[in-house]
Amino acid sequence: MCVPQHRWRGYWGRGSPHLPLILLLSLSFLLPKRPFADGAIHIPKHYKVQNLLQPPQITKFPKSITVFSQEDVDLHCNAFGDPTPSIRWRKNGIEFGTEHSGSGTLQTTAEEAVENYTGNYRCYASNILGTAMTQEVKVIVESSPVIPKRKKQSKKAFEGESIVLTCNPPQSSSPPKIHWMDFTMVHINQSDRVMTGLDGNLYFSNLLSSDSRDDYICNAQYPAALTILTVTAVRLSVLPNNDVVPGRKTALFRPAGLQSSILALKGQNITLECIPKGLPTPVVEWRKKDGTLKDVSSRLMNHNRWLHFGNISQEDDGEYECKASNSFGFATHTFNVTVEAAPYWVKEPQNHMYSPGETVRLDCLADGSPAPSITWSINGQPLAEVDEDARRSITGSSLILRDVRVSDTAVYQCEATNRHGSILLNINLFVVELPPQILSSDGVVYRVIEGADVNLHCESFGSPRPHTTWARGDMVSLLLDARASLFTNGTIRLSGVSQGRQWNVHVFCYTHEHLHHCQPRGFQPNHNL
């Protein structure tokens, strides 16, 4: 690191003109004009800066939850920054609860009924540099699922017939997992003839006498409520069939009709289901009517009764047909699958520092199906509610700020929304003024062939970007010599160096408000090299 006022010895050639003394500290000479802004700045590791503040950044985000008791209400929101941010919550757009420092987990109080926590919540983290916020999350309050007392069901049917044992678990925003078991808690065997549908019912394509039993029990597991309910108990009696019926024509339990429409969201897991009935047990085949199954992300499951898409994509959009058949006929169903997408980021704006006077463009590129709309906020306040500023404009999905000032430092929010949801980003725009510093190392001596050119390097940093100029020890500007040329990075080139008298070399870097003076380099012509 270069220390101000240390002197370096260099040599300037005999043929150099003897220039009059010019005092470089004259600001009219040093500060011709403001530097042009050229984008975000990054502080070099050797730049000495103290007490640099940090805008708030949220590190732990809340998620939508379904709760059944006060103990379940647990919305997390943590943030860091300098100064430490304060955390607060808004429920349905109204301030809610008390303010905390750094961490603001929202929990219930004993005096408050859990039902009163139903609503939409946002977390806000604020310090003197701005306010960050989270997406809106939803808290749903439900009673723990219970079932009314029911009598055990009894069903009778003949061999070869088809039958459905229904479950009908209590409704919940978090659908239960269904398990058909016997009274010893052993699962009922599943096959192409007997299977549990997506609706939780137990389907028999055709009955055998061995299907008779008095303990078909449907259990509904609610993971969110930590509850398992015995919903249904069925006694099934299969009667001998004395009719001479060699078989039954294929039909479909599920789905009903000839076609149906499925709207799927990109990234979801989707299952198309065909459950047939008939005797003998029908086989099920699938095809993509406008392509082949090899071209999509599906796989067959559950004895070919399910066509499952894990992480479905828009390339899986199209028409799918299931065909169930046996020796007595067939049945088909067409699924029209449309894949749309909740908003997702194509390009996320990054947190950056900027110098005063720059033009800043925040690009917020999101996609989705349908295409999302983009809205902007400043410190959690919608842009439409903020005072107008001629320096600020929106072009497409970009927010542009011209001639930024330190007072423009804030947290900007970009939110993309369509009918399937919304996503939100906080972007820290930090406009800083940092005094210029010369970062070049001391003690460097250049040995140059006599008559050759030499480049003296000077690395500097500041905000706004500083100018650099050079002078001899008598404070005469080196730039007044025709053999000297200055590059934009602060390096100066001296052409045609020859042996001669010794000079002290100074370098200055400066902005409109600050001046830093240092002597970073020496050079030594040597005709023996």
C-alpha positions as MATLAB code, in Angstrom:
seq = 'MCVPQHRWRGYWGRGSPHLPLILLLSLSFLLPKRPFADGAIHIPKHYKVQNLLQPPQITKFPKSITVFSQEDVDLHCNAFGDPTPSIRWRKNGIEFGTEHSGSGTLQTTAEEAVENYTGNYRCYASNILGTAMTQEVKVIVESSPVIPKRKKQSKKAFEGESIVLTCNPPQSSSPPKIHWMDFTMVHINQSDRVMTGLDGNLYFSNLLSSDSRDDYICNAQYPAALTILTVTAVRLSVLPNNDVVPGRKTALFRPAGLQSSILALKGQNITLECIPKGLPTPVVEWRKKDGTLKDVSSRLMNHNRWLHFGNISQEDDGEYECKASNSFGFATHTFNVTVEAAPYWVKEPQNHMYSPGETVRLDCLADGSPAPSITWSINGQPLAEVDEDARRSITGSSLILRDVRVSDTAVYQCEATNRHGSILLNINLFVVELPPQILSSDGVVYRVIEGADVNLHCESFGSPRPHTTWARGDMVSLLLDARASLFTNGTIRLSGVSQGRQWNVHVFCYTHEHLHHCQPRGFQPNHNL';
ca = [
       0.000    0.000    0.000;
       1.330    3.441   -0.882;
       1.691    5.827    2.061;
       1.100    9.559    1.348;
       4.155   11.877    1.320;
       6.801    9.122    0.943;
       9.292   10.178   -1.724;
      10.555    8.063   -4.594;
      13.719    8.737   -6.589;
      13.640    8.572  -10.351;
      15.784    9.845  -13.207;
      14.667   12.056  -16.044;
      16.715   12.297  -19.227;
      19.244   15.065  -19.996;
      17.279   16.182  -23.002;
      14.119   16.881  -21.106;
      13.058   20.522  -21.052;
      13.399   22.450  -17.807;
       9.787   23.385  -17.093;
       8.610   26.175  -14.805;
       7.426   25.284  -11.311;
       3.700   24.521  -11.255;
       1.965   23.822   -7.994;
      -0.293   20.826   -8.660;
      -2.409   21.436   -5.615;
      -4.303   24.114   -7.483;
      -7.792   22.646   -7.717;
      -8.481   24.502  -10.930;
      -5.749   22.361  -12.492;
      -6.554   19.087  -10.741;
     -10.317   18.976  -11.130;
     -11.235   19.581  -14.763;
     -14.539   17.680  -14.710;
     -16.499   14.893  -13.016;
     -15.634   11.355  -14.188;
     -18.158    9.458  -16.289;
     -20.103    6.773  -14.445;
     -19.540    3.272  -15.775;
     -21.579    0.822  -13.693;
     -21.363   -0.985  -10.383;
     -18.251   -0.692   -8.250;
     -16.412   -3.353   -6.269;
     -14.157   -2.382   -3.382;
     -10.646   -3.856   -3.834;
      -9.399   -5.942   -0.941;
      -6.476   -3.561   -0.297;
      -8.716   -0.518   -0.027;
      -8.899    0.631    3.595;
     -12.463    1.395    4.569;
     -13.961    1.578    8.022;
     -17.516    1.567    9.293;
     -19.071    0.839    5.919;
     -22.768    0.276    6.520;
     -24.767   -2.595    5.022;
     -28.366   -2.502    3.793;
     -30.716   -5.086    5.335;
     -30.755   -8.556    3.803;
     -33.321  -11.171    4.785;
     -31.676  -14.557    5.340;
     -34.607  -16.662    6.525;
     -37.984  -16.389    4.846;
     -41.403  -17.444    6.161;
     -43.511  -20.040    4.356;
     -47.257  -20.501    4.067;
     -48.513  -22.930    6.692;
     -51.635  -24.704    7.873;
     -51.944  -24.738   11.654;
     -54.153  -26.668   14.034;
     -53.077  -25.187   17.369;
     -51.203  -22.202   18.797;
     -47.977  -24.214   18.943;
     -48.062  -24.620   15.158;
     -47.878  -20.872   14.421;
     -44.202  -20.359   13.674;
     -43.263  -17.885   10.937;
     -39.503  -17.308   10.692;
     -37.884  -14.102    9.494;
     -34.191  -13.328   10.092;
     -32.070  -10.551    8.609;
     -28.618   -9.019    8.879;
     -27.184   -5.610    8.081;
     -25.250   -2.780    9.698;
     -26.896   -1.338   11.716;
     -28.747   -4.506   12.750;
     -32.179   -4.387   11.081;
     -35.410   -4.202   13.019;
     -38.006   -6.859   12.102;
     -41.725   -6.187   11.919;
     -44.783   -7.918   10.473;
     -47.881   -6.833    8.610;
     -51.028   -8.959    8.558;
     -53.510   -8.277    5.771;
     -51.688   -4.981    5.176;
     -51.879   -3.817    8.823;
     -49.033   -3.663   11.354;
     -49.123   -6.767   13.543;
     -47.245   -7.704   16.693;
     -44.141   -6.077   18.138;
     -40.858   -5.045   16.521;
     -37.714   -7.125   17.066;
     -34.013   -6.726   16.292;
     -32.331   -9.077   13.804;
     -34.748  -11.970   14.302;
     -38.518  -11.747   14.252;
     -40.078  -15.190   14.486;
     -43.838  -14.716   14.727;
     -45.465  -16.821   17.401;
     -48.803  -16.809   19.156;
     -49.540  -15.453   22.593;
     -51.556  -17.323   25.174;
     -54.206  -14.602   25.228;
     -54.864  -14.761   21.474;
     -57.140  -17.401   19.968;
     -55.391  -19.333   17.226;
     -58.253  -18.581   14.831;
     -57.266  -14.904   14.918;
     -53.992  -15.717   13.152;
     -55.706  -16.592    9.869;
     -54.477  -14.171    7.210;
     -51.748  -13.020    4.841;
     -48.405  -11.931    6.283;
     -45.269  -10.087    5.192;
     -42.059   -9.575    7.109;
     -40.118   -6.291    6.866;
     -36.459   -5.746    7.840;
     -35.309   -2.119    8.139;
     -32.250   -0.058    8.964;
     -31.140    3.444    7.971;
     -30.221    2.274    4.449;
     -33.614    0.842    3.552;
     -36.284   -1.802    4.056;
     -36.345   -5.349    2.684;
     -39.502   -7.437    2.686;
     -40.663  -10.978    2.017;
     -43.296  -12.395   -0.251;
     -46.757  -12.588    1.203;
     -47.400  -15.892    2.952;
     -50.674  -17.368    4.129;
     -51.603  -18.823    7.495;
     -54.581  -21.189    7.368;
     -56.121  -22.248   10.658;
     -58.018  -25.536   10.753;
     -59.465  -27.726   13.438;
     -57.771  -31.072   13.844;
     -59.593  -33.519   11.566;
     -62.179  -35.665   13.308;
     -64.871  -37.983   12.025;
     -68.364  -38.533   13.295;
     -69.079  -41.923   14.739;
     -69.988  -44.279   11.926;
     -71.380  -47.760   11.819;
     -69.401  -50.459   10.108;
     -70.476  -50.798    6.490;
     -71.501  -54.079    4.926;
     -71.416  -54.747    1.203;
     -72.398  -57.750   -0.869;
     -71.616  -58.547   -4.487;
     -71.285  -61.538   -6.792;
     -68.099  -63.064   -8.105;
     -66.939  -61.390  -11.301;
     -68.691  -58.110  -10.534;
     -66.899  -54.817   -9.956;
     -67.160  -52.825   -6.744;
     -65.797  -49.705   -5.028;
     -65.167  -49.340   -1.300;
     -65.317  -45.632   -0.482;
     -63.254  -43.873    2.161;
     -64.479  -40.227    2.354;
     -61.913  -38.771    4.803;
     -62.486  -35.322    6.358;
     -61.459  -32.491    4.038;
     -58.287  -30.539    4.728;
     -56.098  -27.989    2.937;
     -53.372  -30.613    3.336;
     -54.865  -33.760    1.757;
     -54.332  -36.955    3.752;
     -52.479  -40.077    2.699;
     -54.844  -43.037    2.464;
     -53.956  -46.543    3.637;
     -56.322  -49.515    3.259;
     -55.441  -52.105    5.920;
     -56.886  -54.962    7.910;
     -57.450  -54.904   11.657;
     -53.843  -56.040   12.232;
     -52.613  -52.908   10.372;
     -51.356  -54.933    7.400;
     -51.872  -53.261    4.037;
     -54.409  -54.762    1.646;
     -52.521  -56.292   -1.276;
     -52.638  -54.146   -4.409;
     -52.614  -55.516   -7.950;
     -53.935  -54.745  -11.414;
     -57.261  -56.121  -10.158;
     -57.371  -54.373   -6.743;
     -55.956  -50.888   -6.228;
     -56.361  -47.661   -4.286;
     -57.234  -44.711   -6.490;
     -56.013  -41.160   -6.204;
     -59.321  -40.357   -4.504;
     -58.566  -42.839   -1.706;
     -61.230  -45.380   -2.666;
     -60.469  -49.081   -3.085;
     -61.361  -50.429   -6.540;
     -61.999  -54.065   -7.479;
     -61.946  -54.605  -11.245;
     -63.674  -57.944  -10.630;
     -64.361  -59.877   -7.463;
     -63.058  -63.229   -6.330;
     -64.491  -65.270   -3.501;
     -61.201  -64.753   -1.640;
     -61.970  -61.030   -1.456;
     -64.547  -61.719    1.247;
     -63.437  -60.339    4.614;
     -64.870  -58.207    7.382;
     -61.929  -55.872    7.998;
     -61.355  -53.554    5.061;
     -60.287  -50.477    7.023;
     -59.483  -47.077    5.516;
     -56.960  -45.031    7.513;
     -56.316  -41.365    6.690;
     -52.954  -39.934    7.709;
     -52.728  -36.135    8.116;
     -48.993  -35.342    8.439;
     -49.488  -31.640    9.152;
     -51.912  -32.369   11.981;
     -49.907  -35.368   13.252;
     -53.141  -37.332   13.112;
     -54.212  -40.725   11.780;
     -57.932  -41.440   11.584;
     -59.752  -44.689   11.016;
     -62.304  -43.366    8.567;
     -64.146  -46.413    7.260;
     -64.511  -50.080    8.146;
     -66.201  -52.344    5.600;
     -67.381  -55.947    5.689;
     -67.344  -57.340    2.144;
     -69.166  -60.545    1.260;
     -68.564  -62.049   -2.180;
     -71.386  -64.362   -3.211;
     -71.027  -67.258   -5.630;
     -72.240  -66.415   -9.114;
     -74.317  -69.216  -10.597;
     -74.870  -67.350  -13.861;
     -72.819  -68.648  -16.730;
     -71.074  -65.359  -17.541;
     -67.718  -65.926  -19.236;
     -66.705  -62.317  -18.899;
     -67.626  -58.661  -18.676;
     -66.890  -55.866  -21.111;
     -64.254  -53.320  -20.179;
     -65.357  -49.984  -18.757;
     -63.658  -47.301  -16.674;
     -64.227  -46.619  -12.996;
     -62.115  -43.492  -13.363;
     -62.149  -41.095  -15.049;
     -65.715  -40.604  -16.231;
     -66.585  -39.677  -19.797;
     -64.502  -39.737  -22.938;
     -62.143  -36.851  -22.193;
     -61.056  -34.439  -19.501;
     -58.804  -31.400  -19.180;
     -55.868  -31.197  -16.798;
     -54.182  -27.897  -15.939;
     -50.711  -28.515  -14.537;
     -48.074  -26.101  -13.289;
     -44.470  -26.405  -14.382;
     -42.486  -28.290  -11.743;
     -45.457  -30.082  -10.211;
     -45.921  -33.829   -9.939;
     -48.961  -34.858  -11.980;
     -50.580  -38.288  -12.258;
     -53.080  -39.301  -14.928;
     -55.208  -42.207  -13.754;
     -57.198  -44.880  -15.566;
     -58.836  -47.537  -13.378;
     -60.740  -50.122  -15.438;
     -63.311  -52.728  -14.562;
     -64.177  -55.905  -16.405;
     -63.618  -59.640  -16.535;
     -61.005  -60.778  -17.231;
     -59.020  -57.945  -15.667;
     -58.358  -55.387  -18.418;
     -54.886  -54.277  -19.422;
     -54.140  -50.568  -19.765;
     -52.010  -48.931  -22.453;
     -51.028  -45.290  -22.809;
     -50.024  -43.165  -25.770;
     -49.398  -39.530  -26.563;
     -51.748  -38.635  -29.379;
     -49.582  -35.786  -30.678;
     -46.213  -37.478  -30.152;
     -44.651  -40.402  -28.333;
     -44.218  -41.175  -24.649;
     -40.475  -41.384  -25.230;
     -40.459  -37.632  -25.818;
     -41.940  -36.710  -22.436;
     -40.934  -37.068  -18.796;
     -43.663  -39.545  -17.827;
     -43.371  -43.053  -16.425;
     -45.912  -45.813  -15.926;
     -46.803  -46.800  -12.373;
     -49.273  -48.862  -10.396;
     -49.709  -51.698  -12.916;
     -49.944  -49.169  -15.763;
     -52.989  -47.551  -14.156;
     -51.024  -44.327  -13.611;
     -49.051  -42.178  -16.016;
     -46.908  -40.085  -13.700;
     -45.035  -36.868  -14.506;
     -42.396  -35.846  -11.999;
     -41.425  -32.185  -12.340;
     -43.674  -31.675  -15.350;
     -42.488  -29.231  -18.002;
     -44.156  -27.338  -20.819;
     -42.713  -29.890  -23.248;
     -45.127  -32.396  -21.650;
     -48.124  -30.359  -22.817;
     -50.441  -32.323  -25.118;
     -53.076  -35.046  -25.488;
     -52.709  -38.404  -23.773;
     -54.951  -41.416  -24.220;
     -55.410  -44.427  -22.003;
     -56.967  -47.560  -23.471;
     -58.234  -50.357  -21.246;
     -59.143  -53.610  -22.934;
     -59.909  -57.261  -22.422;
     -61.251  -59.959  -24.714;
     -64.767  -58.504  -24.454;
     -64.077  -54.936  -25.466;
     -62.207  -51.752  -24.691;
     -62.678  -48.257  -23.304;
     -60.633  -45.106  -23.874;
     -60.196  -41.728  -22.280;
     -58.305  -38.679  -23.549;
     -56.557  -36.244  -21.211;
     -55.919  -32.759  -22.570;
     -52.904  -31.666  -20.524;
     -52.076  -27.961  -20.476;
     -48.880  -26.982  -18.686;
     -48.636  -23.437  -17.439;
     -46.099  -21.904  -15.091;
     -46.070  -19.785  -11.986;
     -43.622  -16.882  -12.353;
     -39.929  -17.751  -12.328;
     -36.792  -15.686  -12.750;
     -34.967  -15.510  -16.064;
     -32.509  -12.898  -14.810;
     -32.266  -11.742  -11.218;
     -30.962   -8.249  -10.441;
     -27.922   -8.322   -8.172;
     -27.010   -6.227   -5.136;
     -24.366   -3.656   -6.068;
     -22.637   -0.485   -4.971;
     -22.700    2.506   -7.281;
     -20.934    5.839   -7.474;
     -22.867    9.115   -7.453;
     -23.760   10.343  -10.918;
     -24.140    6.936  -12.522;
     -27.126    5.627  -14.445;
     -28.376    2.405  -12.867;
     -30.543   -0.122  -14.658;
     -32.222   -2.859  -12.616;
     -33.394   -5.636  -14.941;
     -36.112   -7.828  -13.503;
     -36.719  -10.520  -16.109;
     -39.351  -13.089  -15.205;
     -41.321  -15.565  -17.256;
     -44.368  -17.703  -16.688;
     -47.551  -18.853  -18.360;
     -49.449  -16.645  -18.610;
     -46.737  -13.979  -18.787;
     -46.372  -12.300  -15.376;
     -46.783   -8.617  -14.678;
     -43.884   -6.791  -13.007;
     -44.336   -4.290  -10.190;
     -41.698   -2.307   -8.298;
     -41.503   -1.069   -4.726;
     -38.987    1.042   -2.829;
     -38.337    0.085    0.778;
     -41.519   -1.980    0.745;
     -43.686    0.847   -0.590;
     -45.251    0.407   -4.058;
     -43.695    2.738   -6.604;
     -47.125    4.192   -7.393;
     -47.282    5.474   -3.797;
     -43.793    7.035   -3.853;
     -43.228   10.660   -4.869;
     -42.453   10.984   -8.567;
     -38.860   11.601   -9.597;
     -37.891   12.644  -13.129;
     -34.657   10.686  -12.779;
     -36.595    7.438  -12.296;
     -38.392    5.569  -15.079;
     -39.656    2.101  -15.967;
     -38.967    0.574  -19.363;
     -40.537   -2.845  -19.834;
     -39.386   -4.902  -16.866;
     -36.460   -2.592  -16.033;
     -36.226    0.205  -13.496;
     -33.823    2.956  -14.572;
     -32.374    5.600  -12.246;
     -30.287    8.391  -13.752;
     -27.675   10.526  -12.027;
     -28.018    8.559   -8.791;
     -27.330   10.221   -5.478;
     -26.420    8.939   -2.047;
     -30.042    9.621   -1.089;
     -31.139    7.024   -3.678;
     -29.673    4.268   -1.495;
     -32.585    1.932   -0.761;
     -33.856   -1.612   -1.053;
     -35.845   -1.986   -4.259;
     -38.375   -4.789   -4.652;
     -39.311   -6.469   -7.917;
     -42.421   -8.669   -7.839;
     -43.633  -10.857  -10.717;
     -47.248  -12.045  -10.573;
     -49.636  -14.149  -12.619;
     -52.750  -16.128  -11.707;
     -50.623  -18.984  -10.376;
     -48.659  -16.992   -7.831;
     -45.952  -14.404   -7.333;
     -42.224  -14.165   -6.663;
     -40.330  -11.286   -5.104;
     -36.728  -10.103   -5.018;
     -35.038   -7.496   -2.843;
     -32.295   -5.544   -4.641;
     -29.899   -3.425   -2.589;
     -28.902   -0.264   -4.434;
     -26.120    1.312   -2.386;
     -24.805    4.681   -3.610;
     -21.554    5.468   -1.791;
     -18.912    8.161   -1.673;
     -15.479    6.741   -0.824;
     -12.331    8.910   -0.625;
      -9.639    8.107   -3.200;
      -6.746    5.900   -2.176;
      -3.673    4.804   -4.118;
      -3.334    1.046   -3.806;
       0.012    0.496   -5.551;
       2.877   -0.949   -3.531;
       5.829    1.154   -2.387;
       9.448    0.518   -3.224;
       9.145   -0.506   -6.873;
      12.066    0.564   -9.118;
      11.931    0.221  -12.894;
      15.181   -0.489  -14.733;
      14.846    0.574  -18.329;
      17.087    0.353  -21.380;
      18.338    3.834  -22.238;
      16.204    5.366  -24.939;
      13.296    3.002  -24.339;
       9.815    3.748  -23.015;
       8.712    3.100  -19.446;
       5.210    2.738  -17.991;
       4.781    3.853  -14.376;
       1.734    2.177  -12.886;
      -0.651    3.574  -10.319;
      -3.663    1.625   -9.107;
      -6.247    3.727   -7.309;
      -9.807    3.431   -6.090;
     -12.520    5.745   -4.853;
     -16.139    6.626   -5.453;
     -16.726    8.527   -7.654;
     -13.900    7.081   -9.727;
     -10.837    9.255   -9.122;
      -8.652   10.981  -11.697;
      -4.895   10.367  -11.604;
      -2.149   12.830  -12.481;
       1.654   12.808  -12.135;
       4.277   15.424  -11.253;
       8.005   15.766  -10.810;
       9.521   16.531   -7.454;
       9.353   20.260   -8.135;
       5.587   19.841   -8.665;
       5.848   20.331  -12.420;
       3.272   18.212  -14.197;
       4.796   15.344  -16.161;
       1.917   15.729  -18.593;
       3.381   19.042  -19.778;
       6.208   17.092  -21.368;
       5.494   15.918  -24.906;
       7.072   12.535  -24.168;
       4.574   11.729  -21.384;
       1.131   10.233  -21.956;
      -1.481    9.234  -19.363;
      -3.729    6.182  -19.712;
      -7.243    6.003  -18.316;
      -6.175    3.484  -15.654;
      -3.667    5.975  -14.159;
      -0.528    4.539  -15.795;
       1.826    7.126  -17.315;
       4.192    6.339  -20.203;
       7.516    8.158  -20.515;
       9.056    7.818  -23.964;
      12.740    7.918  -24.871;
      14.145    7.704  -21.344;
      17.857    8.518  -21.021;
      20.354    8.877  -18.185;
      20.293   12.203  -16.495;
      19.499   14.154  -13.420;
      17.458   12.766  -10.565;
      13.818   13.747   -9.986;
      11.243   13.004   -7.350;
       8.057   11.645   -8.881;
       4.633   12.325   -7.318;
       1.217   10.970   -8.165;
      -2.174   12.388   -7.219;
      -5.618   10.802   -7.390;
      -8.621   12.952   -6.672;
     -12.345   13.483   -6.867;
     -14.230   16.731   -6.475;
     -14.190   16.348   -2.696;
     -10.962   14.481   -1.941;
      -7.277   14.487   -2.885;
      -4.755   11.706   -2.231;
      -1.048   12.334   -2.884;
       1.631    9.662   -3.148;
       4.956    8.908   -4.854;
       4.517    5.328   -6.024;
       7.256    4.599   -8.544;
      10.881    5.254   -9.513;
      12.711    4.405  -12.714;
      16.393    4.128  -13.580;
      17.687    4.272  -17.178;
      20.605    1.910  -17.788;
      22.470    1.843  -21.090;
      24.163   -1.426  -20.042;
      20.889   -3.426  -20.031;
];
